Coordinates of C-alpha atoms and ligand atoms in Angstrom, one line a residue:
M1 CA 0.0 0.0 0.0
A2 CA 2.9 2.3 0.7
N3 CA 4.2 1.7 -2.8
M4 CA 0.9 2.3 -4.4
G5 CA 0.3 6.0 -3.7
A6 CA -3.3 7.3 -4.1
S7 CA -5.0 4.5 -5.9
L8 CA -7.1 1.4 -5.5
A9 CA -5.9 -2.2 -6.1
I10 CA -8.2 -5.1 -7.0
I11 CA -6.7 -8.5 -6.6
P12 CA -9.1 -11.5 -7.1
T13 CA -8.0 -15.0 -6.3
S14 CA -8.2 -17.9 -8.7
P15 CA -11.6 -19.5 -9.7
E16 CA -12.4 -23.1 -9.0
V17 CA -12.1 -25.1 -12.2
I18 CA -14.3 -27.9 -13.2
R19 CA -12.6 -31.1 -14.2
N20 CA -15.6 -32.9 -15.5
R21 CA -19.4 -32.5 -14.8
D22 CA -19.5 -31.6 -11.1
S23 CA -16.0 -32.6 -10.1
H24 CA -13.4 -29.9 -9.6
Y25 CA -9.6 -29.8 -10.0
P26 CA -7.9 -29.6 -6.6
Y27 CA -8.3 -25.9 -5.7
R28 CA -5.2 -23.7 -5.9
F29 CA -5.4 -20.0 -4.8
D30 CA -3.8 -17.2 -6.9
S31 CA -0.2 -16.7 -5.8
Y32 CA -0.5 -12.9 -5.7
F33 CA -3.7 -12.9 -3.7
Y34 CA -2.2 -15.5 -1.3
Y35 CA 1.0 -13.6 -0.9
L36 CA -0.9 -10.5 0.2
T37 CA -3.6 -12.2 2.3
G38 CA -2.6 -15.7 3.5
F39 CA -6.3 -16.5 2.7
K40 CA -6.9 -19.8 0.9
E41 CA -10.7 -19.7 0.1
P42 CA -12.0 -19.4 -3.5
E43 CA -14.4 -16.6 -4.4
S44 CA -12.3 -14.0 -2.6
V45 CA -11.0 -10.6 -3.6
L46 CA -8.6 -8.4 -1.9
V47 CA -9.0 -4.6 -2.3
L48 CA -6.3 -2.3 -1.2
L49 CA -6.6 1.4 -0.8
G50 CA -3.4 3.3 -1.1
G51 CA -2.6 6.9 -0.2
D52 CA -2.9 8.8 3.1
Q53 CA -5.3 6.4 4.8
P54 CA -4.4 3.0 3.5
K55 CA -6.8 0.2 4.0
S56 CA -7.0 -3.6 3.3
I57 CA -10.4 -5.0 2.5
L58 CA -11.3 -8.6 2.0
F59 CA -14.4 -9.9 0.1
C60 CA -15.1 -13.6 0.8
R61 CA -17.8 -16.2 0.9
D62 CA -20.5 -15.9 3.6
K63 CA -20.7 -18.3 6.4
D64 CA -23.2 -20.9 5.2
I65 CA -24.0 -23.8 7.5
E66 CA -25.8 -25.7 4.8
R67 CA -22.9 -25.4 2.3
E68 CA -20.4 -26.2 5.1
I69 CA -22.1 -29.5 5.7
W70 CA -21.3 -30.4 2.1
D71 CA -18.0 -28.6 1.3
G72 CA -16.4 -27.8 4.7
F73 CA -15.5 -24.8 6.8
R74 CA -15.5 -21.3 5.5
Y75 CA -14.5 -18.2 7.5
G76 CA -17.1 -15.7 6.5
A77 CA -16.2 -12.0 6.5
D78 CA -16.1 -11.3 10.3
A79 CA -13.9 -14.1 11.3
A80 CA -11.6 -13.6 8.3
R81 CA -11.2 -9.9 9.2
E82 CA -10.3 -10.8 12.8
Q83 CA -8.0 -13.8 12.1
F84 CA -6.2 -12.5 9.0
G85 CA -5.9 -8.9 10.1
F86 CA -7.8 -7.0 7.4
D87 CA -9.1 -3.6 8.1
E88 CA -12.5 -4.4 6.7
A89 CA -14.2 -7.5 5.3
Y90 CA -17.4 -8.0 3.4
S91 CA -19.4 -10.7 1.7
I92 CA -18.3 -11.3 -1.8
N93 CA -22.0 -10.5 -2.7
E94 CA -21.3 -6.9 -1.8
L95 CA -18.3 -6.5 -4.1
D96 CA -20.1 -4.5 -6.9
T97 CA -21.6 -2.0 -4.5
V98 CA -18.5 -1.5 -2.3
V99 CA -16.0 -1.4 -5.2
L100 CA -18.0 1.2 -7.1
K101 CA -18.0 3.5 -4.1
L102 CA -14.2 3.0 -3.5
L103 CA -13.3 3.3 -7.2
A104 CA -15.2 6.6 -7.8
N105 CA -12.8 9.6 -7.9
Q106 CA -9.6 7.4 -7.6
P107 CA -6.8 8.7 -9.8
K108 CA -5.4 5.2 -10.4
L109 CA -6.4 1.6 -10.5
Y110 CA -4.1 -1.3 -10.0
F111 CA -5.3 -4.5 -11.6
S112 CA -3.8 -7.4 -13.6
L113 CA -5.4 -6.6 -16.9
G114 CA -5.4 -9.6 -19.2
E115 CA -5.0 -12.3 -16.5
S116 CA -8.7 -13.3 -16.7
A117 CA -11.3 -12.4 -19.3
V118 CA -14.0 -12.7 -16.7
W119 CA -12.3 -10.2 -14.4
D120 CA -11.4 -7.9 -17.2
T121 CA -15.1 -7.7 -18.2
R122 CA -16.1 -7.1 -14.6
V123 CA -13.6 -4.4 -13.9
T124 CA -14.2 -2.6 -17.2
G125 CA -17.9 -2.8 -16.4
W126 CA -17.3 -1.0 -13.1
L127 CA -15.3 1.7 -14.9
N128 CA -18.1 2.1 -17.5
T129 CA -20.7 2.4 -14.8
L130 CA -18.7 5.2 -13.2
R131 CA -18.2 6.9 -16.6
S132 CA -22.0 6.9 -17.0
Q133 CA -22.2 8.9 -13.8
A134 CA -19.8 11.6 -15.1
R135 CA -22.5 14.3 -15.1
T136 CA -22.9 13.8 -11.3
G137 CA -19.3 14.9 -11.0
V138 CA -17.8 11.4 -10.5
S139 CA -14.4 10.9 -12.1
V140 CA -12.9 7.6 -13.2
P141 CA -9.3 6.4 -12.8
D142 CA -7.5 7.3 -16.1
D143 CA -4.4 5.3 -15.1
I144 CA -4.5 1.5 -14.9
S145 CA -1.4 -0.3 -13.8
D146 CA -0.5 -3.9 -13.4
I147 CA -0.3 -4.7 -9.7
R148 CA 1.9 -7.7 -10.5
K149 CA 4.8 -5.3 -11.2
L150 CA 4.8 -4.0 -7.6
V151 CA 4.2 -7.4 -6.0
D152 CA 6.8 -9.2 -8.1
E153 CA 9.5 -7.1 -6.6
M154 CA 8.3 -8.0 -3.1
R155 CA 7.9 -11.7 -3.9
L156 CA 11.5 -11.9 -5.2
Y157 CA 12.9 -11.4 -1.7
K158 CA 11.8 -14.2 0.6
S159 CA 11.2 -13.2 4.3
P160 CA 12.6 -15.5 7.0
F161 CA 9.1 -16.9 7.4
E162 CA 8.9 -17.8 3.7
Q163 CA 12.5 -19.1 3.8
E164 CA 11.6 -21.5 6.5
I165 CA 8.6 -22.9 4.6
M166 CA 10.8 -23.3 1.5
R167 CA 13.4 -25.1 3.7
Q168 CA 10.6 -27.6 4.8
S169 CA 9.3 -27.9 1.2
A170 CA 12.8 -28.7 0.0
N171 CA 13.3 -31.2 2.8
I172 CA 10.2 -33.1 1.9
A173 CA 11.1 -33.3 -1.8
A174 CA 14.7 -34.3 -0.9
A175 CA 13.4 -37.2 1.2
A176 CA 11.2 -38.2 -1.7
H177 CA 14.1 -38.3 -4.1
N178 CA 16.2 -40.4 -1.6
R179 CA 13.1 -42.7 -1.2
A180 CA 12.9 -43.1 -5.0
M181 CA 16.6 -44.1 -5.2
Q182 CA 16.0 -46.8 -2.7
F183 CA 12.8 -48.0 -4.3
A184 CA 13.5 -48.1 -8.0
K185 CA 14.5 -51.4 -9.6
P186 CA 14.7 -52.8 -13.1
N187 CA 11.4 -53.7 -14.7
M188 CA 9.3 -51.4 -12.6
M189 CA 7.1 -48.9 -14.3
E190 CA 7.9 -45.2 -14.2
Y191 CA 4.5 -44.5 -12.6
E192 CA 5.4 -46.8 -9.7
V193 CA 8.3 -44.5 -8.8
E194 CA 6.0 -41.5 -9.3
A195 CA 3.7 -43.0 -6.7
E196 CA 6.5 -43.1 -4.2
F197 CA 6.9 -39.3 -4.6
L198 CA 3.2 -38.6 -4.1
H199 CA 3.3 -40.9 -1.1
E200 CA 6.2 -39.1 0.5
F201 CA 4.8 -35.6 -0.4
Y202 CA 1.4 -36.2 1.2
R203 CA 2.6 -38.1 4.2
K204 CA 4.9 -35.3 5.1
G205 CA 2.1 -32.7 4.9
A206 CA 2.7 -31.2 1.4
Q207 CA -0.6 -30.3 -0.2
A208 CA 0.3 -31.1 -3.8
P209 CA 3.2 -31.7 -6.2
A210 CA 4.5 -28.3 -7.2
Y211 CA 4.2 -29.4 -10.9
T212 CA 3.7 -32.6 -12.8
S213 CA 6.5 -34.9 -11.9
I214 CA 8.9 -36.0 -14.7
V215 CA 9.8 -39.6 -14.2
A216 CA 11.8 -40.4 -17.3
G217 CA 13.7 -43.7 -17.9
G218 CA 16.3 -44.1 -20.6
A219 CA 15.7 -42.1 -23.8
N220 CA 12.6 -40.4 -22.2
A221 CA 15.0 -38.2 -20.2
C222 CA 16.0 -36.5 -23.5
T223 CA 12.4 -35.2 -23.8
L224 CA 12.7 -32.2 -21.5
H225 CA 9.0 -32.0 -20.4
Y226 CA 8.3 -35.8 -20.6
N227 CA 5.6 -36.6 -18.1
A228 CA 3.7 -39.6 -19.5
N229 CA 5.5 -41.6 -16.9
N230 CA 4.2 -44.9 -18.3
C231 CA 7.2 -46.8 -19.5
V232 CA 9.1 -49.7 -18.1
L233 CA 12.5 -49.0 -16.4
N234 CA 15.3 -51.0 -18.0
A235 CA 18.5 -52.2 -16.3
G236 CA 21.4 -50.3 -17.8
D237 CA 19.3 -47.1 -18.3
L238 CA 19.4 -44.0 -16.3
L239 CA 16.3 -42.6 -14.6
L240 CA 15.8 -38.8 -14.5
I241 CA 13.3 -37.5 -12.0
D242 CA 12.3 -33.9 -11.8
A243 CA 9.8 -33.7 -8.9
G244 CA 9.0 -31.2 -6.1
C245 CA 6.2 -30.5 -3.8
E246 CA 4.1 -27.5 -2.7
L247 CA 4.0 -26.9 1.0
D248 CA 1.8 -24.1 2.3
G249 CA 2.0 -22.5 -1.2
Y250 CA 5.8 -22.8 -1.6
A251 CA 7.4 -25.0 -4.3
S252 CA 10.4 -27.1 -4.2
D253 CA 12.0 -28.2 -7.5
I254 CA 14.6 -31.0 -7.5
T255 CA 16.0 -33.2 -10.3
R256 CA 18.1 -36.2 -9.6
T257 CA 19.4 -38.8 -12.2
F258 CA 20.5 -42.3 -11.2
P259 CA 21.0 -45.7 -12.7
V260 CA 18.0 -48.0 -12.7
N261 CA 20.2 -50.9 -11.6
G262 CA 22.1 -49.0 -9.0
K263 CA 25.5 -48.8 -10.8
F264 CA 26.6 -46.1 -13.3
S265 CA 28.1 -47.4 -16.6
G266 CA 31.4 -45.8 -17.7
A267 CA 29.8 -43.4 -20.2
Q268 CA 26.9 -42.6 -17.9
K269 CA 29.4 -41.8 -15.1
D270 CA 31.5 -39.5 -17.4
V271 CA 28.5 -37.4 -18.4
Y272 CA 27.1 -37.4 -14.8
E273 CA 30.4 -36.2 -13.3
L274 CA 30.5 -33.5 -16.0
V275 CA 27.0 -32.2 -15.2
L276 CA 27.7 -32.4 -11.5
A277 CA 30.9 -30.4 -11.9
S278 CA 29.0 -27.8 -13.9
Q279 CA 26.3 -27.6 -11.2
L280 CA 28.8 -27.2 -8.4
A281 CA 30.6 -24.5 -10.4
A282 CA 27.2 -22.7 -10.8
I283 CA 26.3 -23.0 -7.2
A284 CA 29.7 -21.5 -6.3
K285 CA 28.6 -18.4 -8.1
V286 CA 25.4 -18.0 -6.1
N287 CA 26.4 -15.1 -3.8
T288 CA 26.0 -11.4 -3.5
S289 CA 29.1 -10.6 -5.6
N290 CA 27.4 -12.0 -8.7
H291 CA 24.5 -11.2 -11.0
W292 CA 21.7 -13.5 -12.1
N293 CA 23.5 -14.9 -15.2
A294 CA 26.8 -15.8 -13.5
P295 CA 25.8 -19.3 -12.4
H296 CA 24.6 -20.0 -16.0
E297 CA 27.8 -18.7 -17.4
A298 CA 29.8 -20.9 -15.0
A299 CA 27.8 -24.0 -15.8
L300 CA 28.2 -23.4 -19.5
D301 CA 31.9 -23.0 -19.2
V302 CA 32.3 -26.4 -17.5
L303 CA 29.9 -28.1 -19.8
I304 CA 31.4 -26.9 -23.0
Q305 CA 34.9 -27.9 -21.9
G306 CA 33.4 -31.3 -21.0
F307 CA 31.6 -31.7 -24.4
I308 CA 34.9 -31.0 -26.1
D309 CA 36.8 -33.5 -23.9
L310 CA 34.1 -36.2 -24.5
K311 CA 34.3 -35.5 -28.2
L312 CA 30.7 -34.4 -28.4
C313 CA 31.7 -30.9 -29.6
K314 CA 34.6 -29.9 -31.8
G315 CA 36.8 -26.8 -31.7
S316 CA 37.8 -24.4 -29.0
K317 CA 35.7 -23.5 -26.0
E318 CA 35.2 -20.0 -27.4
A319 CA 34.2 -21.3 -30.8
V320 CA 31.6 -23.8 -29.3
L321 CA 30.2 -21.0 -27.1
E322 CA 30.0 -18.6 -30.1
S323 CA 28.5 -21.1 -32.5
G324 CA 26.0 -22.4 -30.0
D325 CA 26.9 -26.0 -31.0
Y326 CA 26.6 -27.0 -27.3
R327 CA 22.8 -26.5 -27.6
Q328 CA 22.6 -29.9 -29.2
F329 CA 23.2 -31.3 -25.7
Y330 CA 22.3 -28.4 -23.4
M331 CA 19.4 -26.3 -24.7
H332 CA 17.9 -24.8 -21.5
R333 CA 19.0 -22.2 -19.0
T334 CA 20.5 -23.0 -15.7
G335 CA 17.7 -21.9 -13.4
H336 CA 14.8 -19.7 -12.5
W337 CA 13.4 -17.9 -9.4
L338 CA 11.6 -20.3 -7.1
G339 CA 8.8 -19.5 -4.6
L340 CA 5.0 -19.6 -4.6
D341 CA 5.3 -20.5 -8.3
V342 CA 7.8 -23.0 -9.4
H343 CA 8.9 -20.5 -12.1
D344 CA 8.5 -17.7 -9.7
A345 CA 7.8 -14.0 -10.0
G346 CA 10.5 -11.5 -10.4
E347 CA 12.5 -9.9 -13.2
Y348 CA 15.8 -11.4 -14.3
K349 CA 17.1 -8.0 -15.5
Y350 CA 16.7 -4.8 -13.6
P351 CA 13.3 -3.3 -14.2
K352 CA 13.4 0.2 -15.5
S353 CA 12.0 1.5 -12.2
I354 CA 15.0 0.4 -10.2
S355 CA 18.1 2.4 -10.1
S356 CA 21.0 0.7 -8.4
E357 CA 24.7 0.8 -8.3
L358 CA 24.6 -2.9 -9.1
K359 CA 22.8 -2.1 -12.2
S360 CA 26.0 -1.4 -14.0
Q361 CA 26.9 -5.0 -13.8
S362 CA 27.1 -7.1 -17.0
D363 CA 24.3 -6.7 -19.4
N364 CA 21.9 -5.4 -16.8
W365 CA 21.3 -8.8 -15.2
R366 CA 20.2 -8.1 -11.7
A367 CA 22.5 -8.8 -8.8
L368 CA 21.9 -11.7 -6.5
E369 CA 20.7 -10.4 -3.1
P370 CA 20.0 -12.1 0.2
G371 CA 16.5 -13.6 0.4
M372 CA 16.3 -14.5 -3.3
T373 CA 15.7 -18.2 -4.1
L374 CA 16.5 -19.9 -7.3
T375 CA 17.2 -23.3 -8.9
V376 CA 20.5 -24.4 -10.3
E377 CA 19.8 -27.1 -12.9
P378 CA 22.3 -27.8 -15.6
G379 CA 21.9 -30.9 -17.7
C380 CA 23.0 -32.8 -20.7
Y381 CA 20.7 -34.6 -23.1
I382 CA 22.2 -36.8 -25.8
R383 CA 19.9 -38.0 -28.6
P384 CA 21.2 -40.6 -31.1
A385 CA 23.0 -38.7 -33.9
D386 CA 25.6 -39.4 -36.5
N387 CA 28.1 -36.9 -34.8
V388 CA 27.8 -38.6 -31.4
P389 CA 29.6 -41.8 -30.2
E390 CA 27.0 -44.5 -29.7
A391 CA 28.0 -45.1 -26.0
F392 CA 26.4 -41.8 -25.2
W393 CA 23.1 -42.3 -27.0
N394 CA 20.0 -41.7 -24.9
I395 CA 21.8 -40.4 -21.9
G396 CA 19.8 -37.6 -20.4
I397 CA 21.0 -36.1 -17.1
R398 CA 19.9 -33.1 -15.1
I399 CA 20.9 -32.2 -11.5
E400 CA 18.7 -29.6 -9.9
D401 CA 18.9 -28.0 -6.5
D402 CA 17.1 -25.1 -4.8
V403 CA 19.3 -22.4 -3.4
L404 CA 18.8 -19.4 -1.1
V405 CA 21.1 -16.4 -1.5
T406 CA 22.4 -15.4 2.0
Q407 CA 24.6 -12.6 3.3
D408 CA 27.8 -14.6 3.0
G409 CA 27.1 -17.0 0.1
C410 CA 24.2 -19.3 -0.3
E411 CA 22.3 -22.1 1.4
V412 CA 21.5 -25.2 -0.7
L413 CA 17.9 -25.9 0.6
T414 CA 17.8 -29.3 -1.1
A415 CA 21.2 -30.5 0.1
K416 CA 19.7 -33.6 1.7
A417 CA 18.9 -35.2 -1.7
V418 CA 21.8 -37.6 -2.4
K419 CA 23.9 -36.4 -5.3
S420 CA 27.4 -37.8 -5.8
V421 CA 28.0 -41.0 -7.8
A422 CA 29.4 -42.7 -4.7
D423 CA 26.5 -41.6 -2.4
I424 CA 23.8 -42.6 -5.0
E425 CA 25.4 -46.1 -5.5
V426 CA 25.7 -46.6 -1.7
L427 CA 22.1 -45.6 -1.1
M428 CA 20.7 -47.7 -3.9
N429 CA 22.6 -50.8 -2.9
A430 CA 22.1 -50.5 0.9
Ligands
LIG1 N1 10.4 -28.6 -12.9 C1 10.4 -27.4 -13.7 C2 11.8 -26.9 -13.8 O1 12.7 -27.6 -13.5 O2 11.9 -25.8 -14.2
MN2 MN1 13.5 -25.9 -12.2
MN3 MN1 12.6 -29.1 -12.0

């Protein structure tokens, strides 16, 4: 509200979505709404009044004993105001009336235009209603700004409270990866291993997977977003698993890759050690002396040298970087912000609104600062090709950890997920 100035912000949560007939998808609140409210019920809207007398106002479902018998507890406006600390709260049925009063004569409206056609229509309807009252002296906001721009900057820096939830989310996902390593055996189906993840997530209190788990045996690992998870796991193949959970709104995002039969082959080990070395080099760059892109640059540097050493790429390191030949084997970036969304809010370069001494750093990539959380996830994906030695065909490896930038370096939140060749083989054969 302090950042808004004289204005009104309207922030609806997500709608419930029907899966088929009268069954719904599991409900997930809108991340911006949740960040600002902590309130998880659907059919809720937050209205913030900026300026001299800021005010937070929640609109939510009424208490309804009849509906609660069927669908469960709902707060109702009075209890929500008291327990969540809003200045005011009203029934969602009063939204039109109250918002029209609040919006009249505001110089500026904050709203996420384009996020939802339904809300776009409703909000433009309010504006038109006010316009039709122009002759009574009512003025309409002539400035509409995206509230996400303001909140993104806040979401990028995780508070100690958020950091602690992310630590727990990471611990649950790490335990699930270790469980999978102990569980997976040749001739199992990929979905059997996926089930172990869901089991571990839910029994530890996570509310959902943070995204659809990728459980990719053998060649499937070279399909970056593979999630059919319906193939048999063959002895001699690697298994790449990208899976994380959502705990109290916050995502973890871990990838581990291990041999289905518990022992890396020579070629698998060569590529694994290379990806691991690139990941460790990238993590070493996660500190406040560096900008966002430094870990990616460090990972690329190690990977490209490795591709040359393994005879996957030809020429000098500089030439392979320049030509982009490495993209045959490494075609994605090394990470993303992590938080309420698995690919979290926040600009990767300095937004125009921010002036900072750090802004002069390379190419305007924003500096890493304490409280930021990101993933570090280099990989190598080798599809069969004429220019590739056959021993490497269908090896797909990614190693992904979640990292918190701290005052004096970084904290690897997912450190409990076993990662070295020796530790993986010991755990799998214990
Ligand atoms: N699991 C999504 C990602 O790694 O970005
Ligand atoms: Mn990721
Ligand atoms: Mn991932």
